Short mmCIF file of C-alpha atoms in Angstrom, two decimals:
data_model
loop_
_atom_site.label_atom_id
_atom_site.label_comp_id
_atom_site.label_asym_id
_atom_site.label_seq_id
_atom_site.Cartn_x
_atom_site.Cartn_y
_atom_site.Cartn_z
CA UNK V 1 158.85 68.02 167.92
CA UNK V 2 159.30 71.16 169.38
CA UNK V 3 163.45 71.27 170.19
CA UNK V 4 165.83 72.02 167.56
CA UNK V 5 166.75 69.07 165.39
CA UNK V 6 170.03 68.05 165.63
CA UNK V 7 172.31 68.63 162.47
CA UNK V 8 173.20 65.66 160.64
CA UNK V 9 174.60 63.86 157.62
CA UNK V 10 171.48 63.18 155.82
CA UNK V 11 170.12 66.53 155.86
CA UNK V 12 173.78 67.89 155.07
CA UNK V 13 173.55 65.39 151.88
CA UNK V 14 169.87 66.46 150.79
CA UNK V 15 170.51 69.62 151.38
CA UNK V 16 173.55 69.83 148.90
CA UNK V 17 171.03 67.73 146.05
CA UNK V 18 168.51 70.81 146.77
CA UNK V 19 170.64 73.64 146.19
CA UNK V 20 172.91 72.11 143.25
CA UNK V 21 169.51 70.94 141.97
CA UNK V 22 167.81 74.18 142.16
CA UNK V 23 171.33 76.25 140.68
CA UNK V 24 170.58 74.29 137.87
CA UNK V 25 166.93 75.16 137.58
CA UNK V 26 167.44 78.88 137.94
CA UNK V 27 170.37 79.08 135.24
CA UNK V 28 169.23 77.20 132.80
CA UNK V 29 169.33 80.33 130.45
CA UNK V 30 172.96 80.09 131.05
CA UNK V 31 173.98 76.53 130.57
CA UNK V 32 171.00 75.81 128.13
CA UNK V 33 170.17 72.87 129.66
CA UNK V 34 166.24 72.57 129.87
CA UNK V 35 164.85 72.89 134.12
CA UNK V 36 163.13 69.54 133.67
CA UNK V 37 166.69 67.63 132.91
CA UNK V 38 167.88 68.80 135.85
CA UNK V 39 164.63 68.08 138.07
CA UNK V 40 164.60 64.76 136.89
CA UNK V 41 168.61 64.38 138.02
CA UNK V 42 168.30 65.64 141.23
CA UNK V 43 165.25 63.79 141.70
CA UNK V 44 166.50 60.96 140.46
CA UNK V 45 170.04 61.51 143.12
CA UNK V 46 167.53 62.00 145.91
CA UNK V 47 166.16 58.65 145.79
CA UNK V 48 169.56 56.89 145.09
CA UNK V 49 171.32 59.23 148.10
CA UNK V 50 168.44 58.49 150.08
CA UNK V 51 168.55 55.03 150.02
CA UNK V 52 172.26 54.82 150.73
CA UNK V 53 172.03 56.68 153.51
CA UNK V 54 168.81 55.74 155.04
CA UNK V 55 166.11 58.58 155.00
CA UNK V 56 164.17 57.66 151.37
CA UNK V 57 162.87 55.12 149.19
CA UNK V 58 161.42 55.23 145.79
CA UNK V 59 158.17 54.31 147.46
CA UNK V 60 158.23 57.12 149.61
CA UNK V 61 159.78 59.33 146.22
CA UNK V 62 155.87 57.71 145.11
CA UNK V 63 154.27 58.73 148.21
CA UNK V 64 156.15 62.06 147.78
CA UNK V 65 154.43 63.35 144.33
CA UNK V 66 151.44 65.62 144.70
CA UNK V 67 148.95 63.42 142.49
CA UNK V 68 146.31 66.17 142.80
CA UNK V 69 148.16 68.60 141.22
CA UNK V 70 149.62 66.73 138.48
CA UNK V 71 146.08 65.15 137.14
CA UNK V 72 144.50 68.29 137.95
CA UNK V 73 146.90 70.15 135.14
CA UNK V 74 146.67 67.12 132.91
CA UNK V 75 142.75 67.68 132.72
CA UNK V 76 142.55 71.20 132.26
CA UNK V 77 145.50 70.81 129.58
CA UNK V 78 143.62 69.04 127.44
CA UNK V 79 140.38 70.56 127.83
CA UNK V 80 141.80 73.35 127.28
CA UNK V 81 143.37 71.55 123.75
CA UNK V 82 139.63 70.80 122.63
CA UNK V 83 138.54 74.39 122.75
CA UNK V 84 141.21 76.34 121.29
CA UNK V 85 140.86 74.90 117.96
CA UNK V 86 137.24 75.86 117.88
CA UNK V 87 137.71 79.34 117.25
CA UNK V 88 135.91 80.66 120.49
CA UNK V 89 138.64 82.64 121.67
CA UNK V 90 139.09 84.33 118.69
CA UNK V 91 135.81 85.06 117.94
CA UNK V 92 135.53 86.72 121.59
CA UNK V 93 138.74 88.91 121.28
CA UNK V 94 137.27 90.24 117.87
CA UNK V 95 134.24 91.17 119.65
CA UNK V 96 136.28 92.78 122.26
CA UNK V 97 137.72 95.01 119.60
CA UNK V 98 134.90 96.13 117.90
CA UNK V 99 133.25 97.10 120.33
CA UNK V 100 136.08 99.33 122.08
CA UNK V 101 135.53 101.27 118.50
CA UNK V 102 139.48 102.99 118.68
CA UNK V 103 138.77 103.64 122.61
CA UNK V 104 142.46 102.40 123.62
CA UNK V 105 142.06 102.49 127.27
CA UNK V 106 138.50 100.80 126.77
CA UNK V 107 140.18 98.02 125.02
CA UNK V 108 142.75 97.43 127.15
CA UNK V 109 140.17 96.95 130.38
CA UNK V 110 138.06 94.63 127.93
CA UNK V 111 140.76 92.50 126.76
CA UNK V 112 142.43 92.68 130.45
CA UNK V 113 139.04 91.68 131.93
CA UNK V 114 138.59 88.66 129.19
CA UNK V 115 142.23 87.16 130.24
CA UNK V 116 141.95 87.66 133.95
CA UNK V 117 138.79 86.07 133.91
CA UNK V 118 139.76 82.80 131.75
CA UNK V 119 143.18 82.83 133.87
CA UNK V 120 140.90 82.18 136.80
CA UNK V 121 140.18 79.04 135.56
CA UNK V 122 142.78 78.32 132.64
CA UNK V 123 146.64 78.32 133.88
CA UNK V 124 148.23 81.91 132.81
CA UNK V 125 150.31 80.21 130.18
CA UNK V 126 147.33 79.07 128.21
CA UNK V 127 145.34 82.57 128.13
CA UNK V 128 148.30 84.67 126.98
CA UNK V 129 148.97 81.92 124.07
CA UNK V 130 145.46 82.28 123.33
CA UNK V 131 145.33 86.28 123.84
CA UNK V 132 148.89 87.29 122.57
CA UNK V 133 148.87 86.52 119.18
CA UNK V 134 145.19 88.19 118.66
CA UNK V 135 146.53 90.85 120.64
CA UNK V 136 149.00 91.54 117.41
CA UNK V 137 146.47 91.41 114.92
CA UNK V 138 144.19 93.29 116.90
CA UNK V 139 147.09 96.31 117.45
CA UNK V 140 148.04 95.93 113.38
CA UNK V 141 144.55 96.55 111.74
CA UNK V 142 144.02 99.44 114.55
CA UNK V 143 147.42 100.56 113.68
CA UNK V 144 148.76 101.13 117.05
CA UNK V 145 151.75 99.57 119.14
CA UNK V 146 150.58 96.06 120.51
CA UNK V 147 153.30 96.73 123.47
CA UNK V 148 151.17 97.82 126.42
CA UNK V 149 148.86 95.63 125.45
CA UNK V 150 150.69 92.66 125.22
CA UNK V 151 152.15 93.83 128.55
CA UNK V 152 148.66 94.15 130.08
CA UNK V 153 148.22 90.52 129.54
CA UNK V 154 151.15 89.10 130.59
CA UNK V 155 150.39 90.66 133.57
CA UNK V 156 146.82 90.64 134.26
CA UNK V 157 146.72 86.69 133.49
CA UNK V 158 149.32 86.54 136.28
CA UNK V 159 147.39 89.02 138.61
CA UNK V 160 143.71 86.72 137.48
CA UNK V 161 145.30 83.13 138.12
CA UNK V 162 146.30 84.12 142.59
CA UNK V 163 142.29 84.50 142.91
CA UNK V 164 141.77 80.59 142.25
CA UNK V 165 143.10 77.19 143.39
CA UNK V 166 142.98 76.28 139.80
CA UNK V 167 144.23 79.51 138.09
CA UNK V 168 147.94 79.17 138.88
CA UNK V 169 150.41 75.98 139.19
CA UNK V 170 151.52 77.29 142.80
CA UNK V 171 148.18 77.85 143.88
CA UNK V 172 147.11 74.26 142.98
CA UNK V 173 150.27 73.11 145.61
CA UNK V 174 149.52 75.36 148.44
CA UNK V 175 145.65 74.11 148.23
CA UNK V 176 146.39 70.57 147.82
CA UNK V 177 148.60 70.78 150.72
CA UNK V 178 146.78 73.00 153.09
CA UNK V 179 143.89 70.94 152.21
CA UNK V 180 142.12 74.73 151.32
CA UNK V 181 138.70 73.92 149.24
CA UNK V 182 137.96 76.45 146.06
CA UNK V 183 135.47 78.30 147.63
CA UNK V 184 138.24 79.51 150.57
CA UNK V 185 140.46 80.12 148.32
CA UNK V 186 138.36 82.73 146.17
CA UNK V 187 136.99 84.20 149.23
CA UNK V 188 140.42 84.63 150.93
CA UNK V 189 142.12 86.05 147.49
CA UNK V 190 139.06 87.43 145.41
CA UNK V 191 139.75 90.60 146.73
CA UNK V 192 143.00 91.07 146.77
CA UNK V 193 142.97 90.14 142.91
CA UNK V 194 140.32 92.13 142.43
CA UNK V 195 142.24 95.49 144.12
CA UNK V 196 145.02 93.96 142.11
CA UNK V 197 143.75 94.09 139.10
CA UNK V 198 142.53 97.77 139.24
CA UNK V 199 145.34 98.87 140.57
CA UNK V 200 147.86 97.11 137.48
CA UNK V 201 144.95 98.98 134.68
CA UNK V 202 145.26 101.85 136.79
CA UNK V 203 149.36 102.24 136.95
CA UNK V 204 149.21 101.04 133.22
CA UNK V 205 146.74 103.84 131.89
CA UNK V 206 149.40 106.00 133.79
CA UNK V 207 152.70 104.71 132.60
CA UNK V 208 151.22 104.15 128.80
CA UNK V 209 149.41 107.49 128.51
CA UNK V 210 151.17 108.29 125.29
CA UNK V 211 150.55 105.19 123.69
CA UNK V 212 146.82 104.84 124.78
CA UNK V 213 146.56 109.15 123.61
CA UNK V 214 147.08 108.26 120.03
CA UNK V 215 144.55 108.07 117.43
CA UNK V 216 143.94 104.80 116.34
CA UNK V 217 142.31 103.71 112.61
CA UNK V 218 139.01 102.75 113.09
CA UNK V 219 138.84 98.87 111.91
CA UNK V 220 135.55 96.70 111.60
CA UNK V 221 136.38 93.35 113.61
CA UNK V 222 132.61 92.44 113.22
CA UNK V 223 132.75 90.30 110.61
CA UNK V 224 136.25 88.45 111.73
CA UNK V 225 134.70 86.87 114.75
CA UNK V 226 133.76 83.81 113.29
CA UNK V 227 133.58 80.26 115.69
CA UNK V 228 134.67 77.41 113.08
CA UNK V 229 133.30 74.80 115.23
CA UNK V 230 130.26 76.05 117.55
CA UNK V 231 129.31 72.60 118.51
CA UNK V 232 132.69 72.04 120.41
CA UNK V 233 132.65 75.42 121.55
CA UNK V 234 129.21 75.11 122.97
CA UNK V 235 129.56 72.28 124.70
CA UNK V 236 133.04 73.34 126.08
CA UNK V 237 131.16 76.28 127.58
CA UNK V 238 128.64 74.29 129.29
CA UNK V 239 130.93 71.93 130.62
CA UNK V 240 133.25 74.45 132.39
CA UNK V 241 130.45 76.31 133.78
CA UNK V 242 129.70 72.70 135.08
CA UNK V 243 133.55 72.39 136.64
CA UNK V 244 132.61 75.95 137.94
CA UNK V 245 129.96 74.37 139.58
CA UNK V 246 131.39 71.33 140.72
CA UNK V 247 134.69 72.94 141.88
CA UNK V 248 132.46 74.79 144.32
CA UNK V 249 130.91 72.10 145.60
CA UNK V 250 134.03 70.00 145.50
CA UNK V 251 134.23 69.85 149.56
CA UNK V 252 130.71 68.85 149.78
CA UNK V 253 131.02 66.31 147.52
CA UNK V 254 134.18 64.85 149.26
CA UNK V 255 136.09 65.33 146.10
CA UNK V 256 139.50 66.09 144.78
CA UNK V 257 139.96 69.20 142.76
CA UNK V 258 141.35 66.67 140.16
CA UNK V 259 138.52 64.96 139.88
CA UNK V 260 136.09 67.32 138.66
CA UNK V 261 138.72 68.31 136.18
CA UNK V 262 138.66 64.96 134.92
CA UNK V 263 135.13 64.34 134.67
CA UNK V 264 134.64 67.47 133.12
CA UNK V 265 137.07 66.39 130.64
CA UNK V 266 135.32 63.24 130.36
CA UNK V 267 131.84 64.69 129.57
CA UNK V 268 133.24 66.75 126.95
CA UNK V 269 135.48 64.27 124.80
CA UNK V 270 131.89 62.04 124.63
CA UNK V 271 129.25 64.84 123.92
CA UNK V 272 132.33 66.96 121.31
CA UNK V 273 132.22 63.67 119.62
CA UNK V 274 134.16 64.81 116.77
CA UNK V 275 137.30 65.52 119.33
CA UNK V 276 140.42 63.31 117.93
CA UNK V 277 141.59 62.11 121.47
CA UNK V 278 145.43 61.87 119.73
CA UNK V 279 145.59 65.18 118.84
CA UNK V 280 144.31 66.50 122.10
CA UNK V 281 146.40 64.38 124.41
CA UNK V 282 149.56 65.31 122.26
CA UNK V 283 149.20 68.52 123.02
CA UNK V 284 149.67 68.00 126.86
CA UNK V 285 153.12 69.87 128.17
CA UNK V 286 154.53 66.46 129.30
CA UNK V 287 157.82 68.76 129.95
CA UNK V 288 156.07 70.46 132.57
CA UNK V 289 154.27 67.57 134.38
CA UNK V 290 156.78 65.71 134.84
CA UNK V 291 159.07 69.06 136.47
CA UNK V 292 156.58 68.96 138.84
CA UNK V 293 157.09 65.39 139.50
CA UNK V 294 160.54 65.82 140.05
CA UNK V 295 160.14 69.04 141.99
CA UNK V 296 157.49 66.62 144.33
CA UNK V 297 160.04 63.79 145.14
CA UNK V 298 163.35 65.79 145.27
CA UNK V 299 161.53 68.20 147.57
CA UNK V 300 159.85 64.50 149.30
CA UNK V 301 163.82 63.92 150.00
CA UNK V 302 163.90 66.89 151.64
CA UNK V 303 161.27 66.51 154.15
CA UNK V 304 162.42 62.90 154.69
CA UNK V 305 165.73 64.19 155.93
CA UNK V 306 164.13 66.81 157.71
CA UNK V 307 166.49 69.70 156.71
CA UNK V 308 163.48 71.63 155.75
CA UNK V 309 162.05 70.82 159.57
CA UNK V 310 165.38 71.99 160.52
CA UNK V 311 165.16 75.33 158.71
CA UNK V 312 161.35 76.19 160.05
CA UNK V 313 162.97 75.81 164.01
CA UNK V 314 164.40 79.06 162.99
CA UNK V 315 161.92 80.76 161.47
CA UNK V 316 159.31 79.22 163.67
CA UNK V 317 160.07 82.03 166.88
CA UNK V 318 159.61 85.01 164.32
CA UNK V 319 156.68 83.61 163.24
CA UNK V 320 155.49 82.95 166.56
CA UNK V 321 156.58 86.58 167.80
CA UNK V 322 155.02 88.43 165.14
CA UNK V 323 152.43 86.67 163.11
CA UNK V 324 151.63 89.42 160.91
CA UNK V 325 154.74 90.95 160.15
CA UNK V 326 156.04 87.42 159.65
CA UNK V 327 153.03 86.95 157.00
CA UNK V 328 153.73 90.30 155.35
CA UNK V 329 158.00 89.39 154.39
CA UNK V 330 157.27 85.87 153.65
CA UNK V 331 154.56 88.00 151.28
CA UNK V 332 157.18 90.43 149.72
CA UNK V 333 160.17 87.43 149.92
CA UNK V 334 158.13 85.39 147.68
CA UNK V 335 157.34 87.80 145.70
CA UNK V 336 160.70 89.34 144.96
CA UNK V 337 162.07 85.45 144.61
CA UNK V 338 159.73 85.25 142.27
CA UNK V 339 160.18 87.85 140.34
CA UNK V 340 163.82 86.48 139.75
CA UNK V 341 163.42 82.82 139.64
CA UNK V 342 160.66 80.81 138.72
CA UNK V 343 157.80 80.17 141.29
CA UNK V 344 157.14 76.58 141.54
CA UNK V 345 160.15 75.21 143.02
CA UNK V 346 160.39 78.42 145.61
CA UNK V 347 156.52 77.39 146.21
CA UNK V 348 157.67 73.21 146.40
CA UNK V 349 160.01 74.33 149.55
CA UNK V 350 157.96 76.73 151.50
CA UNK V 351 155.34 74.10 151.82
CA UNK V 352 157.05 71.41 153.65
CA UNK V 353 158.39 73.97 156.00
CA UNK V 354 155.13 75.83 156.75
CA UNK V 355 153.58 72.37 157.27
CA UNK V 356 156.19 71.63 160.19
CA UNK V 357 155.00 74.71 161.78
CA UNK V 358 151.19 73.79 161.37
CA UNK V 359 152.35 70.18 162.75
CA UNK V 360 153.77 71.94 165.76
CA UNK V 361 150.66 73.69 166.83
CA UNK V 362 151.15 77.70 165.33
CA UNK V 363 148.87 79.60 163.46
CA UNK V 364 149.80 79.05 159.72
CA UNK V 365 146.58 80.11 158.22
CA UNK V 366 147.88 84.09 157.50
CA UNK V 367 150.91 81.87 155.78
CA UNK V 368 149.32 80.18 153.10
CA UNK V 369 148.07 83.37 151.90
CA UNK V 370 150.62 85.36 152.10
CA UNK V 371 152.74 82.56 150.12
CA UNK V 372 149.75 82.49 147.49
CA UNK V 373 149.82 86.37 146.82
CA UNK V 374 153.72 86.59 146.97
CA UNK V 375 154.98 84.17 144.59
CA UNK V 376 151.52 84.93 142.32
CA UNK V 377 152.11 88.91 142.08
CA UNK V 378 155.91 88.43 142.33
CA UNK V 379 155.73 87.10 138.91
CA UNK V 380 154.71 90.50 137.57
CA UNK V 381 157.96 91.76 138.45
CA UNK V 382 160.64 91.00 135.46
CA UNK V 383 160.41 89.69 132.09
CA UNK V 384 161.53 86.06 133.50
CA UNK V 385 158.84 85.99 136.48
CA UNK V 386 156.30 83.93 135.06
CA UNK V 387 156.14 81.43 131.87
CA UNK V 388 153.11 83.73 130.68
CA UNK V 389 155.81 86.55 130.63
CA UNK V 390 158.55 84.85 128.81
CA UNK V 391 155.98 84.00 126.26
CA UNK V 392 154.57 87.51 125.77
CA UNK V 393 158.43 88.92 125.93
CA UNK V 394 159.30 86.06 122.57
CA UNK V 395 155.82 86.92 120.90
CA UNK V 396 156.95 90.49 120.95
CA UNK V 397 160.58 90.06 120.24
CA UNK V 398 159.68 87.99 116.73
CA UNK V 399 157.09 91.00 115.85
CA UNK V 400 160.24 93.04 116.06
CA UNK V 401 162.42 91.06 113.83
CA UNK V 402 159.90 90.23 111.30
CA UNK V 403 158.03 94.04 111.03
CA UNK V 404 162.08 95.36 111.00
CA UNK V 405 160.75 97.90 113.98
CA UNK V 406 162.60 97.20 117.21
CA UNK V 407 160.35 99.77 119.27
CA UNK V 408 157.75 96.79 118.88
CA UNK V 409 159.71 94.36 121.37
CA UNK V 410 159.85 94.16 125.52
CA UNK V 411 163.20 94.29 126.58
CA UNK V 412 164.22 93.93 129.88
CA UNK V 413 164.90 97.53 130.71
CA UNK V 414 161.25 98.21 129.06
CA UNK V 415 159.83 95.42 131.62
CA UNK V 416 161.78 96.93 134.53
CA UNK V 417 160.35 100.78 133.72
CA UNK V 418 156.54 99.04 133.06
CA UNK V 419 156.11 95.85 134.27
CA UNK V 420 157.80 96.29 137.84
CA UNK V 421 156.24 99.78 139.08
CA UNK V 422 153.43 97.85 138.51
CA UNK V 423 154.21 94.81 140.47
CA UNK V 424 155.18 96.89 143.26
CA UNK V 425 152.23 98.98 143.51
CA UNK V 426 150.13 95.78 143.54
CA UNK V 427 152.06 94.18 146.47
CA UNK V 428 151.88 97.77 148.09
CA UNK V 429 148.14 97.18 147.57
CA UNK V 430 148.05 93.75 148.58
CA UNK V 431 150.23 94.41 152.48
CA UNK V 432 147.61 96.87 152.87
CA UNK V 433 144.92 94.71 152.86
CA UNK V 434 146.47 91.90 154.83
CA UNK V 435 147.09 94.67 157.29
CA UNK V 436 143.51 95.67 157.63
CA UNK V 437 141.96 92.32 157.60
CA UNK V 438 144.65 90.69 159.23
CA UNK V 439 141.63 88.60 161.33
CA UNK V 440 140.22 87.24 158.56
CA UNK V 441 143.21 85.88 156.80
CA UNK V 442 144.64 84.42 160.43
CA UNK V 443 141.50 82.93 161.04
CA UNK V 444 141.86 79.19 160.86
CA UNK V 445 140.90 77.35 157.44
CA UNK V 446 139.02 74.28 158.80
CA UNK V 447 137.53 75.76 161.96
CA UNK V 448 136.26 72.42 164.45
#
């Protein structure tokens, strides 16, 4: 359809749902009610709006939720359950420590390098719950301010989870819906991460170089590094590098992404047989599968209305104009959206519309990407960006209250001097790139 849709009531009426909806989502800090309540009403609106007036159905609400992505998370939740317990992590941040031997910098890159790498297979969320309080105890026998630390992993995890389909909710969405395999997504954002990530040690070295000059006590971590259940943690091991595996080969094997993640989870609950299935499956953030099911059929609504087809026709002749300057502000929009509001629903409404564009014969390809890396690095930029950095910002702020020392939390005006310089140097980084290898991220994803 390649006129202009004609305006009408039904994408008047799920347009209003949308924005009220999403209002609600972004000020939840304000009203204190929880984003999921108000997914769930405005998904729940959607359907009943829809039906009244024509353009939706709970079957197509159904239809509407992104399966993929929701079992996908499930799976790697709970895996994810099984292995913290075990002491693993732990044991591999101690070992981190000692051998850094007081070298701050050193121990930054080493503990910056451990959660990028599990964030490019864990979600960001779970690495800096694993990393941040180990982080603390790390800082307090070395006797030295956890603060760019704990900084460095809020926003390395966030940097590590763009170069994966499975390291970052968004990610997961754009893949599932551009039909883009593992293996093109880590060869289309490996190195951009990887430029990334040296440039965020490389601005933090730089804007910590007082903290990282002092002289830290020496501390023996050797002997603290201790895996209380190696048999779980073993087998955990082996089964991801399995996933790694089988996530490659995923496309070959005419898979879906969540699929591997479920039989890996299924391998490891019978070989760990001394996993209690309750405990593991209570851990799973219910809260924030079923946001995304909400986000999936209000956003379904959408489309079904076509308001969202309505709103590409007008971005559709920029894009067609100038491809790459098109790909480069959708790149720093995203980013800067995220950076004040959270990703996944900005992410949830981009995809419909870029989709409408595909469906109409222009080159999306340089799209997808650029959507990836904005609302991925964009979360770098405040203390509200990412979940990962909320966590990291509450971690701190109770270190303050409880050690009486109020230099030990990251405030706002702390993230905006730190956190954001570095966020901006890494989307400077990241246009540059695109720029130069412009052909290679426009080329088409499924070549025929």
């Amino acid at each position: 359809m390649t006129e202009t849709l004609a305006w009408n009531t039904s994408m008047m009426v799920s347009a209003i749902i949308l924005i009220v909806t999403f209002l609600g989502i972004f000020t939840e800090g304000v009203h204190g009610f929880h984003r999921t309540k108000f997914a769930m009403l405005g998904a729940g609106i959607m359907i009943f709006a829809g039906q009244w007036f024509g353009f939706y159905s709970p079957e197509l609400a159904v239809e509407a939720v992104d399966w993929n992505v929701v079992f996908l998370l499930g799976a790697m939740m709970t895996i994810v359950s099984i292995m913290i317990p075990t002491g693993g992590f732990q044991a591999l941040a101690y070992r981190i420590a000692d051998f850094s031997r007081g070298r701050l910098f050193l121990l930054m890159v080493l503990l910056g390098t451990a959660v990028t790498v599990i964030s490019l297979l864990l979600d960001n969320v779970t690495t800096v719950v694993i990393f941040g309080p180990l982080i603390v105890l790390i800082c307090q026998a070395l006797k030295v301010s956890p603060v760019p630390y704990l900084l460095a992993a809020a926003l390395l995890s966030d940097t590590g989870g763009v170069a994966t389909l499975v390291g970052d909710p968004p990610n997961l969405m754009i893949g599932s819906a551009a039909h883009i395999d593992f293996n093109a997504f880590l060869m289309h954002m490996g190195g951009i991460v990887f430029a990334a990530w040296l440039t965020v040690l490389y601005a933090l070295k730089f804007l910590f170089r007082k903290e990282l000059s002092v002289l830290p006590s020496i501390s023996d971590f050797a002997d603290k590094g201790r895996i209380k259940d190696p048999k779980t943690w073993r087998i955990s091991l082996i089964v991801l590098a399995l996933m790694v595996v089988m996530f490659i080969l995923h496309h070959e094997m005419g898979w879906r992404a969540w699929m591997v993640a479920a039989t890996g989870l299924t391998v490891l609950i019978f070989f760990a047989n001394d996993v209690d299935l309750d405990e593991s499956f209570e851990s799973l953030e219910m809260t924030l599968l079923i946001f995304f099911i909400s986000l999936f059929i209000l956003v379904g609504g959408v489309e079904h209305s076509h308001f969202l087809e309505y709103l590409g026709s007008f971005i559709k002749p920029f894009v067609e104009k100038d491809l790459l300057m098109a790909s480069i502000v959708l790149m720093w929009v995203a980013a800067i959206l995220s950076a004040l509001i959270d990703n996944i629903p900005f992410t949830a409404a981009m995809v419909p519309i870029i989709l409408s564009m595909e469906a109409q014969g222009i080159t999306v390809a340089p799209l997808w990407w650029s959507l990836a890396i904005g609302v991925g690095m964009g979360g770098n930029g405040t203390h509200l960006g990412s979940t990962a950095n909320v966590f990291i910002v509450t971690l701190s702020e109770r270190l303050a209250k409880d050690t009486g020392n109020p230099e030990l939390a990251i405030t706002p005006g702390l993230w905006i001097k730190k956190g954001t310089p570095a966020m901006i140097m890494t989307l400077l980084m990241s246009t540059l790139i695109l720029w130069m290898f412009f052909d290679f991220f426009a080329a088409p994803i499924h070549p025929h």
